[in-house]
Amino acid sequence: MANPVEQFKIEPLVPLDIGGVNVSFTNSALVMVVSVCLVTAFLTLSVRGRALVPGRWQSMAEVFYEFVANMIRDNVGSQGRKYFPFIFTLFMFVLFGNLLGMVPYTFAYTSHIIVTFGLAIIVFVGVTIIGFARHGLHYLRMFFPQGAPLATAVILVPIELISYCSRPFSLAIRLFANMTVGHIILKVMAGFIVALGVFGILPMAFLGAVTVLEFGIALLQAYVFTILSCIYLHDAIHMH
Amino acid sequence: MPQFDPTFFTTQLFWLYVTFVVLYVLLSTIAMPKIGEVLEERQRKIDDNLDKAAALKTDAEAAIALYEKALASSRAEAQQILRTSGEALAKQAEQRQKELGERLAAQIKAGEARIMAAKDQALAHVREVAADVAKSASTRLTGVVLDDAKVSAAVAVALEERR
């Protein structure tokens, strides 16, 4: 039985080095490139017909577009429109990363903590910059709620500070853990099918159900990642 | 787990940011404006059609109002014509009736006069006949021929008594 974590192994396809830093083109990078190509092709080719009554593909592209647009309108407000392209890119990148990971023999880049953390840190740094740019030093009030007694600052400020700084970690770990665990379960179940022979029908049925669940999780986690980013953005724009 | 092997952290982050930026540029400059345009166009078309429908509705309402106004005025006109013609006809009928009445009254009067004359004539004849009968009868009975004047007077007296 193959090691269930072997599927997460990174393999350099084209070794590259820029100024002593390893930037080899790996299987992970390949799937990222494929994902970019697929997202772009999907979103541009589907609306090429500019049909008044959309077909299947155009409907899907419009659904994703309006889904994210509504998410920003509801969670960030009208001032969030500026960040719509970024949030939409984030959503599509995570979603296609999750979905492509479900295709056999590919690689799920969202199951790598460094990738999810890389995405989360963009959101964190971006949100913090937006917050300070809009509110100046007043943005520090984020760490001390209006109207709280001054004496409570000793407790409240560290708590708020820790909760604020743990945002990228919670974002990154949630996505990474969900994808990793899902893929490990699929792999282990698949191993059982082979090991049990005729009785492998049982884990196979379970595997079928889990696969459906994993597709749901792929969608859901992309949604969660995006909506949390929207909520952080809302905090930065409107404060508490 | 390979995820915690820092050997590939730099390359992972490098390609993540490269692909993410490329995707951001592609989506924000090509894909999203296209989709937005399509959605906007559809919204515009829907709004246009709604506006058109509203305009048509107001047009239809104006036409209905016009039609009803015309209907009401023509109805009033018809009523007016009906009333005036009815009055004229009634007047005419009254006139005719009056004329007819007068004519009939005159005819009745003339007829009565004629009857009166006939009656007088008849009465005069009766007197003559009575006188003749009385003279003939007396002649036959008595053999005396009475004077005409006397017979007439006697008949007149008798007739006066009978009255």
Coordinates of C-alpha atoms in Angstrom, one line a residue:
Chain A
M1 CA 0.0 0.0 0.0
A2 CA 1.4 3.3 -1.0
N3 CA 2.1 5.9 1.6
P4 CA -1.0 8.2 1.8
V5 CA 1.1 11.3 2.0
E6 CA 3.2 10.5 -1.1
Q7 CA 0.6 12.3 -3.2
F8 CA 1.7 15.6 -1.7
K9 CA 5.3 15.1 -2.7
I10 CA 6.8 17.9 -4.7
E11 CA 8.8 16.9 -7.7
P12 CA 10.9 19.4 -9.6
L13 CA 10.2 19.2 -13.3
V14 CA 12.6 21.9 -14.5
P15 CA 15.3 22.8 -12.0
L16 CA 15.7 26.6 -11.8
D17 CA 17.8 28.9 -9.7
I18 CA 17.6 32.7 -9.5
G19 CA 20.3 34.3 -7.4
G20 CA 20.8 31.2 -5.3
V21 CA 17.1 30.9 -4.6
N22 CA 15.4 27.6 -5.7
V23 CA 12.5 28.5 -8.0
S24 CA 12.4 25.1 -9.8
F25 CA 9.3 24.5 -11.9
T26 CA 7.6 21.7 -10.0
N27 CA 4.5 19.6 -10.4
S28 CA 2.7 22.1 -8.0
A29 CA 3.7 25.0 -10.3
L30 CA 2.5 23.1 -13.3
V31 CA -0.9 22.6 -11.8
M32 CA -1.0 26.3 -10.9
V33 CA -0.3 27.2 -14.5
V34 CA -2.9 24.8 -15.7
S35 CA -5.4 26.3 -13.3
V36 CA -4.6 29.8 -14.5
C37 CA -5.1 28.7 -18.1
L38 CA -8.4 26.8 -17.3
V39 CA -9.9 29.7 -15.3
T40 CA -9.0 32.2 -18.0
A41 CA -10.2 29.9 -20.8
F42 CA -13.4 29.1 -19.0
L43 CA -14.3 32.7 -18.1
T44 CA -13.4 34.2 -21.5
L45 CA -14.6 31.5 -23.9
S46 CA -17.9 30.9 -22.2
V47 CA -19.1 34.5 -22.6
R48 CA -17.6 34.8 -26.2
G49 CA -21.1 34.3 -27.6
R50 CA -22.4 37.2 -25.5
A51 CA -25.8 35.5 -25.5
L52 CA -28.7 37.3 -24.1
V53 CA -30.0 34.0 -22.9
P54 CA -26.9 32.3 -21.6
G55 CA -26.0 28.7 -22.4
R56 CA -24.6 26.2 -19.9
W57 CA -21.0 27.5 -19.8
Q58 CA -22.0 31.1 -19.9
S59 CA -24.4 30.6 -17.1
M60 CA -21.7 29.0 -15.0
A61 CA -19.3 31.8 -15.6
E62 CA -22.0 34.4 -14.8
V63 CA -23.0 32.4 -11.6
F64 CA -19.4 32.5 -10.3
Y65 CA -19.1 36.2 -11.2
E66 CA -22.4 37.2 -9.6
F67 CA -21.7 34.9 -6.6
V68 CA -18.5 36.8 -5.8
A69 CA -20.0 40.1 -6.7
N70 CA -22.9 39.6 -4.3
M71 CA -20.6 38.3 -1.6
I72 CA -18.6 41.5 -1.8
R73 CA -21.7 43.7 -1.9
D74 CA -23.2 41.9 1.1
N75 CA -20.1 41.7 3.2
V76 CA -18.0 44.6 2.3
G77 CA -20.5 47.1 0.8
S78 CA -20.2 49.5 -2.1
Q79 CA -16.6 50.5 -1.3
G80 CA -15.6 46.9 -1.8
R81 CA -16.1 47.1 -5.6
K82 CA -12.5 48.2 -6.1
Y83 CA -11.3 44.9 -4.6
F84 CA -13.7 42.8 -6.7
P85 CA -11.0 41.6 -9.2
F86 CA -8.7 40.6 -6.4
I87 CA -11.4 38.7 -4.5
F88 CA -12.7 37.1 -7.7
T89 CA -9.2 36.0 -8.6
L90 CA -8.6 34.6 -5.1
F91 CA -11.9 32.6 -5.3
M92 CA -11.3 31.2 -8.7
F93 CA -7.6 30.3 -7.9
V94 CA -8.5 28.5 -4.7
L95 CA -11.6 26.8 -6.2
F96 CA -9.8 25.5 -9.3
G97 CA -6.9 24.4 -7.0
N98 CA -9.3 22.4 -4.9
L99 CA -11.2 21.0 -7.9
L100 CA -8.1 20.1 -10.0
G101 CA -6.7 18.3 -6.9
M102 CA -9.7 16.0 -7.2
V103 CA -8.7 14.8 -10.6
P104 CA -6.6 11.6 -10.3
Y105 CA -2.9 11.9 -10.8
T106 CA -2.9 15.6 -10.5
F107 CA -1.7 17.6 -7.6
A108 CA -3.7 19.7 -5.1
Y109 CA -1.6 22.9 -4.5
T110 CA -4.2 24.1 -1.9
S111 CA -3.1 21.1 0.3
H112 CA 0.2 22.7 0.8
I113 CA 0.5 24.9 3.9
I114 CA 3.0 27.2 2.3
V115 CA 0.6 27.9 -0.6
T116 CA -2.4 28.6 1.5
F117 CA -0.3 30.7 3.8
G118 CA 1.1 32.6 0.8
L119 CA -2.5 33.4 -0.2
A120 CA -3.5 34.3 3.4
I121 CA -0.6 36.6 3.9
I122 CA -1.6 38.6 0.8
V123 CA -5.0 39.1 2.3
F124 CA -3.6 39.9 5.7
V125 CA -1.0 42.4 4.5
G126 CA -3.4 43.9 2.0
V127 CA -6.1 44.3 4.5
T128 CA -3.7 45.9 7.0
I129 CA -2.4 48.3 4.4
I130 CA -5.9 49.3 3.4
G131 CA -6.9 49.8 7.0
F132 CA -4.0 52.1 7.8
A133 CA -4.4 53.9 4.4
R134 CA -8.0 54.7 5.1
H135 CA -7.9 55.4 8.8
G136 CA -4.3 56.3 9.5
L137 CA -3.2 55.6 13.1
H138 CA -6.9 55.5 14.1
Y139 CA -6.9 52.0 12.6
L140 CA -5.1 50.9 15.9
R141 CA -8.5 51.3 17.6
M142 CA -9.2 47.9 16.0
F143 CA -7.3 46.5 19.0
F144 CA -9.3 48.5 21.6
P145 CA -13.1 48.6 21.2
Q146 CA -14.8 52.0 21.6
G147 CA -16.3 52.6 25.0
A148 CA -14.4 49.9 26.9
P149 CA -13.0 51.0 30.2
L150 CA -9.4 52.1 29.9
A151 CA -8.4 49.7 32.7
T152 CA -9.4 46.7 30.5
A153 CA -6.9 47.7 27.9
V154 CA -4.3 45.6 29.6
I155 CA -6.3 42.5 28.7
L156 CA -8.2 43.6 25.6
V157 CA -5.3 44.9 23.5
P158 CA -3.2 41.7 23.7
I159 CA -6.3 39.6 23.0
E160 CA -7.4 41.7 20.0
L161 CA -3.8 41.8 18.7
I162 CA -3.4 38.1 18.9
S163 CA -6.8 37.5 17.3
Y164 CA -5.9 39.9 14.5
C165 CA -2.5 38.4 13.9
S166 CA -3.8 34.8 13.9
R167 CA -6.1 35.6 11.0
P168 CA -3.7 34.5 8.3
F169 CA -2.9 31.3 10.2
S170 CA -6.5 30.4 10.7
L171 CA -7.2 31.1 7.0
A172 CA -4.2 29.1 5.8
I173 CA -4.5 26.2 8.2
R174 CA -8.3 25.7 7.6
L175 CA -7.9 25.3 3.8
F176 CA -4.6 23.3 4.1
A177 CA -6.0 20.9 6.7
N178 CA -9.3 20.4 4.9
M179 CA -7.7 19.5 1.6
T180 CA -4.9 17.4 3.1
V181 CA -7.2 15.3 5.3
G182 CA -9.7 14.8 2.5
H183 CA -7.0 13.6 0.1
I184 CA -5.5 11.3 2.8
I185 CA -8.9 9.7 3.5
L186 CA -9.5 9.1 -0.2
K187 CA -6.0 7.5 -0.5
V188 CA -6.5 5.3 2.6
M189 CA -9.9 4.2 1.4
A190 CA -8.6 3.4 -2.0
G191 CA -5.9 1.3 -0.4
F192 CA -8.5 -0.7 1.6
I193 CA -10.3 -1.5 -1.6
V194 CA -7.2 -3.2 -3.0
A195 CA -6.3 -4.9 0.3
L196 CA -9.8 -6.4 1.0
G197 CA -10.2 -8.0 -2.4
V198 CA -13.9 -9.0 -2.9
F199 CA -15.0 -7.3 0.3
G200 CA -13.4 -4.1 -1.1
I201 CA -16.9 -3.3 -2.3
L202 CA -17.6 -1.8 1.1
P203 CA -14.8 0.8 1.2
M204 CA -15.5 1.4 -2.5
A205 CA -19.1 2.5 -1.7
F206 CA -17.7 4.6 1.1
L207 CA -15.1 6.1 -1.2
G208 CA -17.8 7.1 -3.7
A209 CA -19.7 8.9 -1.0
V210 CA -16.5 10.6 0.3
T211 CA -15.6 11.7 -3.2
V212 CA -18.9 13.5 -3.5
L213 CA -18.3 15.0 -0.1
E214 CA -14.8 16.1 -1.2
F215 CA -16.2 18.0 -4.2
G216 CA -18.6 19.7 -1.8
I217 CA -15.7 20.6 0.5
A218 CA -13.6 21.9 -2.5
L219 CA -16.4 24.4 -3.2
L220 CA -17.2 25.2 0.4
Q221 CA -13.5 25.8 1.4
A222 CA -13.0 28.1 -1.6
Y223 CA -16.2 30.0 -0.4
V224 CA -15.0 30.1 3.2
F225 CA -11.6 31.4 2.3
T226 CA -13.1 34.1 0.1
I227 CA -15.9 35.2 2.5
L228 CA -13.4 35.4 5.4
S229 CA -11.2 37.6 3.2
C230 CA -14.3 39.8 2.5
I231 CA -15.1 40.1 6.2
Y232 CA -11.5 41.1 7.0
L233 CA -11.7 43.6 4.2
H234 CA -15.0 45.0 5.7
D235 CA -13.2 45.4 9.0
A236 CA -10.4 47.3 7.4
I237 CA -12.8 49.6 5.5
H238 CA -15.5 50.2 8.2
M239 CA -13.6 49.3 11.4
H240 CA -15.8 47.5 13.9
Chain B
M1 CA 4.7 15.1 5.5
P2 CA 6.1 16.8 2.3
Q3 CA 4.1 19.9 3.2
F4 CA 6.4 20.7 6.0
D5 CA 9.6 20.2 4.1
P6 CA 11.1 23.7 3.7
T7 CA 13.2 22.7 0.7
F8 CA 10.4 23.7 -1.8
F9 CA 8.9 26.7 0.1
T10 CA 10.7 29.3 -2.0
T11 CA 9.7 27.8 -5.3
Q12 CA 6.2 27.2 -4.1
L13 CA 5.8 30.8 -3.1
F14 CA 7.5 32.1 -6.2
W15 CA 5.2 30.2 -8.6
L16 CA 2.2 30.9 -6.5
Y17 CA 2.8 34.7 -6.8
V18 CA 3.7 34.5 -10.4
T19 CA 0.6 32.5 -11.4
F20 CA -1.6 34.5 -9.1
V21 CA -0.5 37.8 -10.5
V22 CA -0.9 36.5 -14.1
L23 CA -4.4 35.3 -13.2
Y24 CA -5.2 38.6 -11.6
V25 CA -4.1 40.5 -14.7
L26 CA -5.9 38.2 -17.1
L27 CA -9.2 38.3 -15.1
S28 CA -9.2 42.0 -14.3
T29 CA -8.3 43.1 -17.9
I30 CA -9.9 40.5 -20.1
A31 CA -12.4 38.1 -18.5
M32 CA -14.2 40.2 -15.9
P33 CA -14.9 43.3 -18.1
K34 CA -16.3 40.8 -20.7
I35 CA -18.6 39.1 -18.2
G36 CA -19.6 42.4 -16.7
E37 CA -20.4 43.8 -20.1
V38 CA -22.6 40.8 -20.9
L39 CA -24.5 41.2 -17.6
E40 CA -24.8 44.9 -18.0
E41 CA -26.1 44.5 -21.6
R42 CA -28.7 42.0 -20.4
Q43 CA -29.8 44.4 -17.6
R44 CA -30.0 47.3 -20.1
K45 CA -32.0 45.2 -22.5
I46 CA -34.4 44.2 -19.7
D47 CA -34.7 47.8 -18.5
D48 CA -35.3 48.9 -22.1
N49 CA -38.0 46.4 -22.6
L50 CA -39.6 47.3 -19.3
D51 CA -39.5 51.0 -20.3
K52 CA -41.0 50.2 -23.7
A53 CA -43.7 48.1 -22.0
A54 CA -44.5 51.0 -19.7
A55 CA -44.6 53.5 -22.6
L56 CA -46.9 51.2 -24.5
K57 CA -49.1 50.8 -21.5
T58 CA -49.5 54.6 -21.1
D59 CA -50.2 54.8 -24.8
A60 CA -52.9 52.2 -24.6
E61 CA -54.4 54.0 -21.6
A62 CA -54.5 57.3 -23.4
A63 CA -56.2 55.6 -26.4
I64 CA -58.7 54.0 -24.1
A65 CA -59.4 57.4 -22.5
L66 CA -59.8 59.0 -25.9
Y67 CA -62.1 56.2 -27.0
E68 CA -64.2 56.5 -23.9
K69 CA -64.5 60.2 -24.3
A70 CA -65.6 59.9 -27.9
L71 CA -68.1 57.2 -26.9
A72 CA -69.5 59.5 -24.1
S73 CA -69.8 62.5 -26.4
S74 CA -71.5 60.6 -29.2
R75 CA -73.8 59.0 -26.7
A76 CA -74.8 62.5 -25.4
E77 CA -75.2 63.6 -29.0
A78 CA -77.5 60.7 -29.8
Q79 CA -79.5 61.4 -26.7
Q80 CA -79.8 65.0 -27.8
I81 CA -81.0 64.1 -31.3
L82 CA -83.4 61.6 -29.9
R83 CA -84.9 64.2 -27.5
T84 CA -85.3 66.9 -30.2
S85 CA -86.8 64.6 -32.8
G86 CA -89.1 63.2 -30.2
E87 CA -90.3 66.7 -29.3
A88 CA -90.7 67.6 -32.9
L89 CA -92.7 64.5 -33.6
A90 CA -94.9 65.1 -30.5
K91 CA -95.6 68.6 -31.7
Q92 CA -96.4 67.5 -35.2
A93 CA -98.8 64.8 -33.9
E94 CA -100.5 67.3 -31.6
Q95 CA -100.9 69.7 -34.5
R96 CA -102.4 67.0 -36.7
Q97 CA -104.7 65.8 -34.0
K98 CA -106.0 69.3 -33.5
E99 CA -106.6 69.8 -37.2
L100 CA -108.3 66.5 -37.4
G101 CA -110.5 67.4 -34.5
E102 CA -111.5 70.7 -36.0
R103 CA -112.3 69.0 -39.3
L104 CA -114.3 66.4 -37.6
A105 CA -116.2 69.0 -35.6
A106 CA -117.0 71.0 -38.7
Q107 CA -118.2 67.8 -40.5
I108 CA -120.3 66.9 -37.5
K109 CA -121.8 70.3 -37.4
A110 CA -122.6 70.2 -41.1
G111 CA -124.1 66.8 -40.8
E112 CA -126.3 67.9 -37.9
A113 CA -127.5 70.9 -40.0
R114 CA -128.3 68.5 -42.8
I115 CA -130.2 66.2 -40.5
M116 CA -132.1 69.2 -39.1
A117 CA -133.1 70.3 -42.6
A118 CA -134.1 66.8 -43.6
K119 CA -136.2 66.5 -40.4
D120 CA -138.0 69.8 -41.1
Q121 CA -138.6 68.8 -44.6
A122 CA -139.9 65.4 -43.5
L123 CA -142.1 67.1 -40.9
A124 CA -143.6 69.4 -43.6
H125 CA -144.3 66.5 -45.8
V126 CA -146.0 64.7 -42.9
R127 CA -148.3 67.7 -42.5
E128 CA -149.2 67.7 -46.2
V129 CA -149.7 63.9 -46.3
A130 CA -151.8 64.2 -43.1
A131 CA -153.9 66.9 -44.6
D132 CA -154.4 64.9 -47.8
V133 CA -155.3 61.8 -45.9
A134 CA -157.7 63.8 -43.7
K135 CA -159.4 65.4 -46.7
S136 CA -159.7 62.1 -48.6
A137 CA -161.0 60.4 -45.6
S138 CA -163.6 63.0 -44.9
T139 CA -164.6 63.2 -48.5
R140 CA -165.1 59.4 -48.6
L141 CA -167.0 59.4 -45.3
T142 CA -169.1 62.4 -45.6
G143 CA -169.0 63.2 -49.3
V144 CA -168.2 66.8 -48.4
V145 CA -165.2 68.3 -50.0
L146 CA -163.5 70.3 -47.3
D147 CA -161.6 73.5 -47.9
D148 CA -157.8 72.8 -48.1
A149 CA -157.0 75.6 -45.8
K150 CA -159.3 74.4 -43.0
V151 CA -158.0 70.9 -43.3
S152 CA -154.4 72.1 -43.0
A153 CA -155.3 74.2 -39.9
A154 CA -157.1 71.3 -38.3
V155 CA -154.1 69.0 -39.0
A156 CA -151.8 71.6 -37.5
V157 CA -153.9 71.8 -34.4
A158 CA -154.0 68.1 -34.1
L159 CA -150.3 67.8 -34.6
E160 CA -149.7 70.5 -32.0
E161 CA -151.9 68.6 -29.5
R162 CA -150.0 65.3 -30.2
R163 CA -146.7 66.9 -29.5

